[in-house]
């Protein structure tokens, strides 16, 4: 696919214009854009500006409600439940994580479960919010079911990613990973290049190992059976029961604790997704001296990075390191790569929403 | 291997006698025994009575201190840090989880990090303690390093298992799994039967895929390099970076938050293991009506179990179901299977500690 380097500022201005054209305030639009382009700055293209058309459609279709405001459904000094009322996932999630952070600062820990939301973009954005405040951050979300239970053949669980962030030097630890073996995007890449799927990624409508990426996606989209395997693969040999269990745990924290919906009941109507999230912040000072704990963790991560490399490997990474490196480069150049396909979609959206065409379009 | 069905009561009495002979009180000995035999009742032989010789040796060698008492090193209404002072892992852990439960009941959540402990047996025992009190329970432990980082060739991380329990009907959810693709015990089984290891389980001293189980164990034991791969395997294709990250997270909660030691610094001396744990309990009533939340989760688990089976599969399980089934059978029969090898070790220990020989020995 062809890419063009586009000025971050120009891309951001376009996104803000787009969201504003849908009725979001300038500050709301800026916040949504910040989450969206964070993914591009980190090099996580799947969750970046290439989703603009998807968000545009979800707002148009009414799945995302522009005017609804999240409601506090329950709260204690250490917890809260927020009803997202079908609003924009990013706005609800920033508010929820800020609430978790506030509770962590006063009570040591804050846990906020969110129901009736929408896709929230890149999970690491929210855990990074906590890390910036020198806290531990955790977040999870369920997603439309595309993963099959171990020994099953019907998609019942979402990719259900887990993110955890913790301060460290020289770079914070940001873990962010689906509990399925891969997210849908990776299967799409194989489909586009017509490559057979690796063993252990997916099963067909009969629950048997599948290598035809296009067929797997077709089956998922039309709910014909089959789907992506849990982390650990389709059997117990490589730990498929572990990824399957982690997927259940994410639905417990999100759909269940929020009194919302679990993966298998999401997005069954075009006008609502019912996605649920969970956010947690911990002031790790409740366990001891923060500087010492942070230094100790930084040392541990450095020991991992410095440990002997497998023959043929040059480097051992810790989580968040690659993203921080990519962001530093892109902040310096002031640009992000956008595919010609996405640029085409942006031109289309600009026409539909009667937005001014920035120079790069 | 040959097994004999032994009366649970007789096996338990023997264990209590053994621990008492080492200087533990009757009630301490009964508690250690309860944790130990819980594994046998659940069918998790690897963590059950077959470890008796190992515990006996650790007590004899001074790695486990009989007389030391855990100390409260820090605490807030939602948290605590316990210094295990090298005591018996099971005794320290029951106390730590009880403290987490107490805090959860008053503050909604309790998190207890433990340093300087020893092997704590089966993790699900502690999360089940919370479940029995109608709470969510979480626990983690680090262990001696036997897992290699992604792209590494030196064991830096333990099997670092995570357990999470939550009440449900007809059977509670108990997740308990190593963050390595398999625990050491599974490699030992392959070694004993001289079968080649499955792809993705382990790497050799050069960090390359290894199939020789005996060589892998030898390398781990003598710290010659190589070890077990993270959940997701030795590369990124099947998500090895995910299991590797989960392993780091467990060391963060255990070795780091407790101001203790991380996996790569454990058991470097014969007289101390320095194992660290983390326990958490959550009164999920802080999120809403407990009966409704529990019912909702029970329904979700039932939907998973009832979902269509892959061709050739008869049943989809949820976590904790197999163990509950095995326990019900064994409670009914009043017996647990013990291997002749373990019975031989028990005879040996009985001789060494001058214990009376029960009839089954």
XYZ file of C-alpha atoms in Angstrom:
722
model
C 0.000 0.000 0.000
C 1.231 3.517 -0.800
C 1.723 5.979 2.041
C 2.250 9.689 2.169
C 3.826 11.636 5.015
C 1.244 14.176 6.124
C 1.739 17.015 8.592
C 0.335 15.965 11.966
C -1.130 19.433 12.467
C -2.976 19.305 9.163
C -4.345 15.824 9.782
C -5.432 16.849 13.273
C -7.135 20.002 12.014
C -9.044 17.941 9.471
C -10.221 15.457 12.118
C -11.320 18.274 14.426
C -13.254 19.854 11.540
C -14.900 16.536 10.772
C -16.024 15.798 14.316
C -17.174 19.396 14.739
C -19.217 19.078 11.558
C -21.056 16.208 13.218
C -22.028 18.413 16.147
C -19.266 17.782 18.687
C -17.830 20.878 20.358
C -14.322 22.019 19.366
C -12.882 20.724 22.630
C -14.664 17.375 22.313
C -13.461 17.100 18.723
C -9.905 17.889 19.794
C -10.033 15.177 22.447
C -11.360 12.520 20.047
C -8.656 13.555 17.568
C -5.962 13.340 20.223
C -6.891 9.717 21.003
C -7.186 8.831 17.319
C -3.869 10.297 16.209
C -2.059 8.988 19.273
C -2.334 5.604 17.568
C -0.680 7.008 14.429
C 2.070 8.642 16.470
C 2.727 5.312 18.180
C 2.749 3.430 14.879
C -0.453 1.491 15.643
C -2.034 2.241 12.290
C -4.976 -0.116 12.846
C -6.390 2.186 15.528
C -5.456 5.506 13.912
C -6.763 7.849 11.290
C -7.544 4.935 8.982
C -10.647 4.405 11.167
C -12.017 7.827 10.330
C -14.519 6.488 7.799
C -15.695 3.953 10.346
C -16.263 6.599 13.009
C -17.920 8.850 10.444
C -20.335 6.056 9.545
C -21.047 5.138 13.149
C -21.951 8.749 13.924
C -24.070 8.997 10.745
C -25.871 5.730 11.538
C -26.677 6.867 15.045
C -24.632 4.122 16.667
C -22.621 6.953 18.197
C -24.842 9.596 19.728
C -23.332 13.084 19.522
C -25.553 14.794 22.040
C -25.912 12.185 24.750
C -23.968 12.709 27.953
C -22.566 9.911 30.116
C -24.365 9.369 33.424
C -22.943 8.301 36.751
C -24.918 5.174 37.609
C -23.183 4.215 40.868
C -20.192 5.272 42.904
C -18.168 4.709 46.050
C -14.834 6.253 47.092
C -13.012 3.525 45.150
C -15.388 2.836 42.281
C -17.978 4.075 39.839
C -20.248 2.830 37.111
C -20.863 5.067 34.121
C -23.659 4.648 31.600
C -22.171 5.929 28.351
C -25.647 6.451 26.877
C -24.339 5.510 23.456
C -21.934 8.445 23.213
C -18.514 8.621 21.583
C -16.258 6.025 23.170
C -13.217 8.274 23.415
C -15.066 11.052 25.273
C -16.660 8.646 27.715
C -13.383 6.851 28.272
C -11.301 9.942 28.962
C -13.906 11.002 31.500
C -13.965 7.523 33.060
C -10.187 7.302 33.336
C -10.030 10.787 34.816
C -12.552 9.677 37.413
C -10.484 6.556 38.182
C -7.398 8.785 38.534
C -9.219 11.153 40.871
C -10.340 8.280 43.064
C -6.846 6.781 43.051
C -5.436 10.075 44.283
C -7.839 10.265 47.205
C -8.480 6.572 47.983
C -5.385 4.880 46.565
C -7.367 3.043 43.914
C -10.174 3.885 41.511
C -12.132 1.414 39.384
C -14.670 2.597 36.847
C -16.843 0.251 34.805
C -18.596 1.696 31.753
C -21.602 0.327 29.894
C -23.366 1.346 26.722
C -20.387 3.015 25.090
C -18.747 2.687 21.666
C -15.342 1.796 20.271
C -12.765 3.718 22.321
C -9.756 3.584 20.028
C -6.348 2.710 21.357
C -6.423 1.371 24.921
C -2.894 2.486 25.709
C -4.012 6.114 25.492
C -5.998 5.710 28.705
C -3.407 3.756 30.652
C -0.869 6.386 29.551
C -3.139 9.048 31.110
C -2.601 7.343 34.467
C 1.124 6.902 33.866
C 1.459 10.632 33.149
C 0.043 11.238 36.636
C 2.589 8.800 38.087
C -0.045 6.103 38.675
C -0.618 2.577 37.480
C -3.321 2.472 34.835
C -5.362 -0.498 33.654
C -8.062 -0.619 31.038
C -10.064 -3.227 29.213
C -12.857 -3.212 26.689
C -15.053 -5.833 25.188
C -15.735 -5.752 21.465
C -18.134 -7.377 19.029
C -17.686 -11.157 19.221
C -15.140 -12.482 16.737
C -13.353 -15.021 18.942
C -14.443 -18.596 19.516
C -14.318 -20.286 22.934
C -11.935 -23.208 23.254
C -13.591 -26.219 21.548
C -16.334 -23.952 20.174
C -17.206 -22.887 16.658
C -19.291 -19.768 17.234
C -17.785 -16.348 17.891
C -18.763 -15.522 21.497
C -15.954 -13.268 22.707
C -14.469 -10.035 21.406
C -10.769 -9.426 20.893
C -11.156 -8.142 24.485
C -7.820 -6.365 24.880
C -6.121 -5.633 28.186
C -3.838 -2.642 28.693
C -1.661 -1.909 31.713
C 0.658 1.054 32.097
C 3.229 1.783 34.788
C 5.808 4.570 35.075
C 9.419 3.689 34.318
C 12.597 5.330 33.077
C 13.724 5.892 30.403
C 10.379 4.806 28.968
C 7.092 3.872 30.602
C 5.708 0.346 30.432
C 2.546 0.199 28.315
C 1.129 -3.267 27.689
C -1.811 -3.382 25.279
C -2.864 -6.645 23.705
C -5.929 -8.531 22.535
C -6.755 -11.748 24.370
C -7.433 -13.383 21.012
C -4.293 -14.613 19.258
C -4.582 -11.676 16.850
C -7.024 -8.824 16.311
C -9.271 -8.750 13.255
C -6.947 -6.285 11.483
C -4.195 -8.865 11.167
C -6.537 -11.319 9.481
C -7.542 -8.511 7.101
C -3.900 -7.968 6.139
C -3.597 -11.660 5.215
C -6.857 -11.488 3.310
C -5.719 -8.488 1.279
C -2.449 -10.152 0.352
C -4.201 -13.506 -0.226
C -1.787 -15.310 2.061
C -2.850 -18.422 3.993
C -3.386 -17.757 7.706
C -0.768 -19.132 10.114
C -1.788 -22.254 12.027
C -3.573 -21.429 15.264
C -5.079 -18.095 14.248
C -8.609 -19.006 13.267
C -11.221 -21.697 12.858
C -13.860 -22.201 10.177
C -17.614 -22.612 10.594
C -17.072 -26.207 11.710
C -14.581 -25.153 14.357
C -11.677 -26.632 12.426
C -8.338 -24.856 11.770
C -8.846 -22.343 8.958
C -6.263 -20.906 6.580
C -8.539 -18.942 4.227
C -8.457 -15.407 5.629
C -11.197 -14.040 3.374
C -13.543 -16.878 4.321
C -12.875 -16.363 8.019
C -13.709 -12.653 7.737
C -16.815 -13.408 5.695
C -17.940 -15.908 8.319
C -17.373 -13.428 11.131
C -19.166 -10.596 9.345
C -22.246 -12.664 8.540
C -22.098 -14.637 11.788
C -21.854 -17.895 9.865
C -19.660 -19.559 12.491
C -15.979 -19.789 13.190
C -13.689 -16.926 14.076
C -10.378 -16.049 15.627
C -8.775 -18.348 18.186
C -7.888 -17.275 21.710
C -4.302 -16.367 22.598
C -2.642 -19.780 22.843
C -4.491 -21.093 19.786
C -7.377 -23.436 19.133
C -6.336 -26.273 21.448
C -4.929 -26.757 24.927
C -1.436 -27.737 23.735
C -0.231 -24.116 23.430
C -2.564 -22.728 26.088
C -5.737 -21.825 24.198
C -7.640 -22.260 27.474
C -5.569 -19.377 28.896
C -6.430 -16.830 26.206
C -10.037 -18.033 26.318
C -10.124 -17.431 30.081
C -8.542 -13.987 29.769
C -11.237 -13.092 27.258
C -13.913 -14.119 29.783
C -12.180 -12.053 32.476
C -12.313 -8.954 30.261
C -16.041 -9.454 29.722
C -16.435 -9.863 33.486
C -14.755 -6.513 34.229
C -16.502 -4.699 31.373
C -19.902 -6.067 30.383
C -20.694 -7.737 33.717
C -19.409 -5.296 36.363
C -20.945 -2.374 34.460
C -24.308 -4.179 34.319
C -23.975 -3.790 30.557
C -23.608 -6.362 27.810
C -21.066 -9.074 27.121
C -19.272 -9.495 23.776
C -21.778 -12.002 22.455
C -24.594 -9.462 22.787
C -22.833 -6.472 21.207
C -23.557 -4.726 17.924
C -26.599 -6.825 17.190
C -28.376 -3.670 15.973
C -26.912 -1.096 13.569
C -27.808 1.791 15.865
C -26.030 0.650 18.993
C -22.877 -1.213 19.857
C -23.296 -1.472 23.656
C -19.535 -1.807 24.089
C -18.403 -1.857 27.729
C -15.093 -0.766 29.252
C -13.237 -0.906 32.545
C -10.703 1.627 33.837
C -8.540 1.419 36.912
C -5.878 3.617 38.423
C -3.701 2.792 41.406
C -1.558 5.232 43.326
C 1.279 2.782 43.872
C 2.517 4.948 46.731
C 0.119 2.926 48.901
C 2.692 0.133 48.634
C 5.800 2.114 49.490
C 8.104 4.892 48.367
C 7.131 5.778 44.822
C 10.601 6.784 43.665
C 12.037 3.503 44.927
C 9.292 1.388 43.376
C 9.605 3.165 40.044
C 13.395 2.843 40.094
C 13.133 -0.849 40.932
C 10.732 -1.458 38.055
C 12.926 0.540 35.668
C 15.886 -1.621 36.669
C 13.902 -4.805 36.103
C 12.846 -3.691 32.612
C 16.458 -2.764 31.848
C 17.625 -6.193 33.031
C 15.164 -7.786 30.620
C 16.327 -5.599 27.726
C 19.976 -6.248 28.593
C 19.568 -10.008 28.940
C 21.290 -12.207 26.329
C 19.641 -12.197 22.908
C 18.567 -15.341 21.102
C 20.988 -16.118 18.261
C 19.909 -14.024 15.290
C 18.119 -11.399 17.410
C 19.569 -7.954 18.023
C 17.259 -6.584 20.641
C 14.832 -7.454 23.424
C 12.047 -4.938 23.844
C 9.828 -4.088 26.747
C 6.250 -3.004 26.139
C 5.729 0.576 25.088
C 9.338 1.025 23.982
C 8.698 0.649 20.246
C 5.723 3.022 20.435
C 7.709 5.641 22.348
C 10.470 5.424 19.734
C 8.058 5.814 16.844
C 6.351 8.745 18.560
C 9.654 10.533 19.154
C 10.509 10.241 15.461
C 7.097 11.414 14.302
C 6.967 14.293 16.771
C 10.343 15.375 15.444
C 9.365 15.164 11.776
C 5.926 16.558 12.575
C 4.377 14.045 10.190
C 2.477 10.773 10.233
C 2.200 8.318 7.338
C -1.309 8.006 5.890
C -2.166 5.471 3.217
C -3.518 6.623 -0.152
C -6.595 4.523 0.601
C -7.269 6.457 3.808
C -6.528 9.770 2.083
C -9.133 8.818 -0.503
C -11.646 8.131 2.249
C -10.808 11.473 3.838
C -11.490 13.228 0.521
C -14.813 11.411 0.322
C -15.750 12.398 3.882
C -14.688 16.003 3.222
C -17.088 16.107 0.275
C -19.941 14.531 2.235
C -19.523 16.850 5.221
C -18.703 19.910 3.077
C -15.373 20.431 4.841
C -12.652 22.588 3.345
C -9.995 20.465 1.653
C -6.635 20.869 3.340
C -3.637 21.111 0.993
C -2.577 17.492 1.580
C -5.875 16.182 0.259
C 2.858 -44.326 36.489
C 0.978 -46.468 38.999
C -1.535 -44.814 41.305
C -3.290 -45.944 44.415
C -6.519 -44.502 45.804
C -5.746 -43.352 49.326
C -8.230 -42.119 51.947
C -8.148 -38.323 52.004
C -8.346 -38.350 55.797
C -5.340 -40.639 56.091
C -3.252 -38.602 53.646
C -4.218 -35.406 55.452
C -3.351 -36.845 58.855
C 0.058 -37.857 57.535
C 0.735 -34.368 56.151
C -0.325 -32.753 59.418
C 1.995 -35.091 61.321
C 4.844 -34.252 58.980
C 4.489 -30.484 59.240
C 4.007 -30.751 62.995
C 7.201 -32.772 63.223
C 8.993 -29.817 61.642
C 7.775 -27.492 64.374
C 4.582 -26.023 62.921
C 1.593 -25.940 65.267
C -1.291 -28.370 64.642
C -3.455 -25.603 63.217
C -0.665 -24.300 60.974
C -0.009 -27.832 59.784
C -3.708 -28.340 59.085
C -3.815 -25.150 57.011
C -0.754 -26.052 54.947
C -2.273 -29.497 54.406
C -5.601 -27.999 53.349
C -3.912 -25.941 50.604
C -1.762 -28.871 49.508
C -4.541 -31.444 49.269
C -6.925 -28.964 47.665
C -4.785 -29.429 44.555
C -5.268 -33.192 44.721
C -9.011 -32.809 45.227
C -9.151 -30.556 42.167
C -7.077 -32.969 40.078
C -4.083 -30.617 39.825
C -1.579 -33.284 40.800
C 1.441 -31.095 40.026
C 0.661 -28.860 43.020
C -0.561 -31.556 45.375
C 0.857 -34.126 47.739
C 3.530 -35.091 45.213
C 5.328 -31.889 46.342
C 5.640 -33.153 49.899
C 9.292 -34.137 49.482
C 10.045 -30.734 48.027
C 8.441 -28.920 50.970
C 10.143 -31.290 53.403
C 13.502 -30.444 51.836
C 12.857 -26.718 51.763
C 12.028 -26.753 55.464
C 15.058 -28.926 56.238
C 17.358 -26.642 54.200
C 16.113 -23.559 55.967
C 14.642 -22.027 52.818
C 11.323 -22.186 54.647
C 11.598 -20.818 58.158
C 9.225 -22.525 60.594
C 9.371 -20.014 63.382
C 9.395 -16.712 61.529
C 6.191 -14.676 61.532
C 5.060 -12.436 58.674
C 5.299 -8.696 59.379
C 3.046 -5.913 58.188
C 5.403 -3.552 56.371
C 2.871 -0.981 55.140
C -0.881 -0.525 55.044
C -3.738 1.753 54.017
C -7.499 1.067 54.092
C -7.203 -0.506 50.615
C -3.743 -2.035 50.692
C -0.964 -3.677 52.635
C 2.540 -4.965 52.180
C 3.577 -8.048 54.095
C 7.141 -9.204 54.632
C 6.879 -12.980 54.743
C 10.228 -13.235 56.550
C 10.939 -16.470 54.727
C 8.046 -18.370 56.287
C 5.854 -21.080 54.773
C 4.186 -19.676 51.647
C 0.785 -21.187 52.383
C 0.556 -19.700 55.880
C 1.660 -16.259 54.714
C -0.691 -16.380 51.746
C -3.809 -17.392 53.674
C -3.116 -14.524 56.057
C -2.529 -12.102 53.166
C -5.715 -13.094 51.340
C -7.701 -12.850 54.583
C -6.358 -9.323 54.994
C -7.329 -8.466 51.397
C -10.815 -9.874 52.084
C -11.139 -7.830 55.276
C -10.170 -4.646 53.446
C -12.545 -5.452 50.589
C -15.398 -5.806 53.069
C -14.743 -2.410 54.628
C -13.262 -0.430 51.700
C -14.625 -2.285 48.669
C -11.199 -3.431 47.591
C -8.113 -4.833 49.268
C -4.707 -5.351 47.667
C -1.896 -7.074 49.525
C 1.615 -7.465 48.145
C 3.900 -9.980 49.824
C 7.679 -10.214 49.683
C 10.174 -12.721 51.004
C 7.819 -15.689 50.999
C 8.072 -19.195 49.592
C 6.162 -21.387 47.146
C 2.465 -20.987 47.965
C 0.997 -24.052 46.298
C -2.110 -23.816 44.167
C -3.133 -20.208 43.425
C -6.801 -21.056 42.986
C -7.016 -21.897 46.681
C -6.623 -18.220 47.569
C -8.955 -16.829 44.926
C -11.486 -19.435 46.038
C -11.201 -18.040 49.582
C -12.526 -14.738 48.225
C -15.205 -16.450 46.142
C -16.456 -18.280 49.235
C -17.005 -14.854 50.820
C -18.919 -13.741 47.707
C -16.058 -11.530 46.507
C -13.839 -11.379 43.460
C -10.392 -12.760 44.228
C -7.160 -12.263 42.331
C -3.738 -13.616 43.089
C -0.386 -13.801 41.420
C 3.038 -15.086 42.347
C 6.432 -14.893 40.797
C 8.582 -18.005 40.701
C 12.183 -18.878 40.003
C 13.048 -17.760 36.472
C 12.496 -20.498 33.904
C 10.906 -18.427 31.099
C 12.822 -16.508 28.452
C 11.822 -13.016 27.290
C 10.715 -12.718 23.679
C 13.871 -12.815 21.528
C 15.962 -13.718 24.569
C 17.863 -16.865 25.490
C 18.252 -16.521 29.256
C 15.512 -17.430 31.733
C 14.477 -14.116 33.309
C 10.817 -14.664 34.252
C 9.035 -17.270 36.336
C 5.996 -19.183 35.215
C 4.291 -16.226 36.967
C 0.737 -17.535 37.122
C -2.379 -15.396 37.443
C -5.526 -16.587 39.176
C -8.914 -14.873 39.239
C -12.030 -16.184 40.922
C -15.592 -14.877 40.766
C -18.797 -16.331 42.165
C -21.184 -18.003 39.714
C -23.846 -20.688 39.664
C -23.829 -23.636 39.346
C -20.053 -23.432 39.656
C -17.698 -20.560 40.451
C -15.263 -19.222 37.882
C -11.650 -19.966 38.869
C -8.999 -19.028 36.338
C -5.472 -20.137 37.217
C -2.768 -20.232 34.587
C 0.927 -19.670 34.093
C 1.938 -16.825 31.794
C 4.520 -19.116 30.245
C 3.105 -21.413 27.569
C 3.376 -24.297 30.026
C 4.666 -24.754 33.580
C 7.827 -26.715 34.244
C 5.832 -29.806 35.232
C 4.570 -30.320 31.701
C 8.114 -30.312 30.338
C 9.005 -32.876 33.005
C 6.228 -35.165 31.799
C 7.646 -35.038 28.255
C 11.122 -35.632 29.598
C 10.031 -38.720 31.549
C 8.287 -40.206 28.523
C 11.150 -39.148 26.204
C 8.760 -37.440 23.814
C 9.884 -34.437 21.747
C 8.488 -31.123 23.006
C 5.734 -29.498 20.921
C 6.836 -26.531 18.794
C 6.619 -23.274 20.692
C 7.162 -24.622 24.202
C 10.829 -23.991 24.808
C 14.125 -22.688 23.495
C 17.659 -24.015 23.878
C 20.742 -22.223 25.192
C 21.054 -20.375 21.872
C 17.450 -19.184 22.049
C 16.392 -21.491 19.227
C 13.299 -23.750 19.303
C 14.061 -26.799 21.426
C 12.472 -30.227 21.316
C 14.706 -32.106 23.777
C 12.796 -31.914 27.064
C 15.576 -33.358 29.208
C 18.100 -30.882 27.810
C 15.756 -27.956 28.418
C 15.286 -28.981 32.056
C 19.023 -29.508 32.481
C 19.688 -26.042 31.067
C 17.120 -24.452 33.360
C 18.406 -26.232 36.442
C 22.027 -25.285 35.850
C 21.174 -21.858 34.407
C 22.950 -22.717 31.173
C 20.566 -20.685 29.024
C 17.257 -21.276 27.317
C 13.979 -22.088 28.977
C 10.239 -22.112 28.512
C 8.600 -19.730 26.043
C 5.950 -17.210 27.037
C 2.256 -17.916 26.389
C 1.976 -17.294 22.655
C 5.283 -19.018 21.925
C 8.780 -17.928 21.023
C 7.889 -15.397 18.311
C 5.383 -12.638 17.688
C 3.350 -14.648 15.147
C 1.229 -16.370 17.812
C 1.523 -13.593 20.387
C 4.672 -14.431 22.347
C 4.974 -10.713 23.163
C 1.640 -10.997 25.002
C 2.626 -13.823 27.336
C 5.997 -12.135 27.859
C 4.222 -8.914 28.868
C 1.853 -10.741 31.216
C 4.881 -12.302 32.888
C 6.358 -8.828 33.436
C 3.027 -7.617 34.848
C 3.025 -10.433 37.407
C 6.528 -9.474 38.523
C 5.354 -5.858 38.781
C 2.476 -6.751 41.118
C 4.529 -9.210 43.162
C 8.266 -8.516 43.289
C 8.070 -4.785 42.553
C 4.995 -3.567 44.487
C 6.072 -5.582 47.533
C 9.569 -4.019 47.372
C 10.767 -7.600 47.119
C 12.562 -9.431 44.345
C 11.702 -10.160 40.732
C 11.810 -13.641 39.179
C 15.341 -13.230 37.877
C 16.659 -12.681 41.411
C 14.848 -15.557 43.133
C 16.252 -18.738 44.614
C 19.831 -17.749 43.987
C 20.748 -19.118 47.416
C 19.708 -22.522 48.766
C 18.455 -20.992 52.017
C 15.999 -18.475 50.608
C 13.636 -18.279 47.682
C 12.436 -14.652 48.084
C 9.228 -15.474 46.202
C 6.719 -12.604 46.104
C 2.923 -12.712 45.801
C -0.003 -10.385 45.261
C -3.549 -10.841 46.585
C -6.614 -8.788 45.817
C -10.243 -9.015 46.808
C -13.059 -6.865 45.470
C -16.524 -6.598 46.949
C -18.268 -6.392 43.591
C -21.290 -4.888 45.326
C -19.529 -1.535 44.819
C -20.592 -1.867 41.165
C -24.238 -2.744 41.680
C -26.624 -5.342 43.032
C -24.581 -8.420 43.825
C -27.292 -10.943 43.090
C -27.892 -9.389 39.663
C -24.207 -9.206 38.783
C -23.641 -12.785 39.855
C -26.694 -13.977 37.918
C -25.565 -12.081 34.826
C -22.112 -13.637 34.991
C -23.597 -17.103 35.548
C -25.738 -16.614 32.445
C -22.740 -15.521 30.385
C -20.739 -18.584 31.442
C -23.710 -20.786 30.606
C -23.999 -19.155 27.164
C -20.357 -19.991 26.537
C -20.832 -23.604 27.650
C -24.008 -23.904 25.584
C -22.515 -22.381 22.430
C -22.050 -24.679 19.404
C -19.197 -27.155 19.737
C -16.415 -27.506 17.186
C -16.924 -30.638 15.110
C -15.472 -33.529 17.093
C -15.822 -31.766 20.459
C -18.474 -32.714 22.984
C -18.174 -29.974 25.516
C -17.080 -26.399 26.126
C -15.816 -25.777 29.634
C -15.534 -22.656 31.708
C -12.672 -22.279 34.142
C -13.049 -24.056 37.460
C -15.685 -26.446 36.149
C -13.395 -29.445 35.654
C -11.825 -28.921 39.073
C -15.223 -28.660 40.794
C -16.307 -31.895 39.090
C -13.192 -33.742 40.148
C -13.520 -32.449 43.706
C -17.134 -33.583 43.954
C -16.136 -37.097 42.881
C -13.210 -37.285 45.268
C -15.162 -35.874 48.196
C -17.780 -38.556 47.546
C -15.291 -41.408 47.333
C -13.274 -39.908 50.182
C -10.076 -40.751 48.327
C -7.369 -39.135 46.224
C -5.030 -40.920 43.817
C -1.383 -40.909 44.892
C 1.387 -42.268 42.697
C 3.574 -45.107 43.918
C 6.534 -42.768 43.463
C 5.025 -40.240 45.852
C 4.001 -42.985 48.292
C 7.632 -44.111 48.257
C 8.751 -40.571 49.072
C 6.207 -40.399 51.876
C 7.603 -43.624 53.322
C 11.071 -42.122 53.141
C 9.979 -38.902 54.845
C 8.135 -40.904 57.534
C 11.372 -42.723 58.292
C 13.432 -39.526 58.366
C 10.986 -37.683 60.610
C 10.187 -40.769 62.710
C 6.471 -40.509 61.977
C 4.143 -43.406 62.549
C 3.383 -45.222 59.302
C -0.307 -45.016 58.406
C -1.842 -48.226 57.038
C -1.741 -47.025 53.405
C 2.032 -46.679 53.513
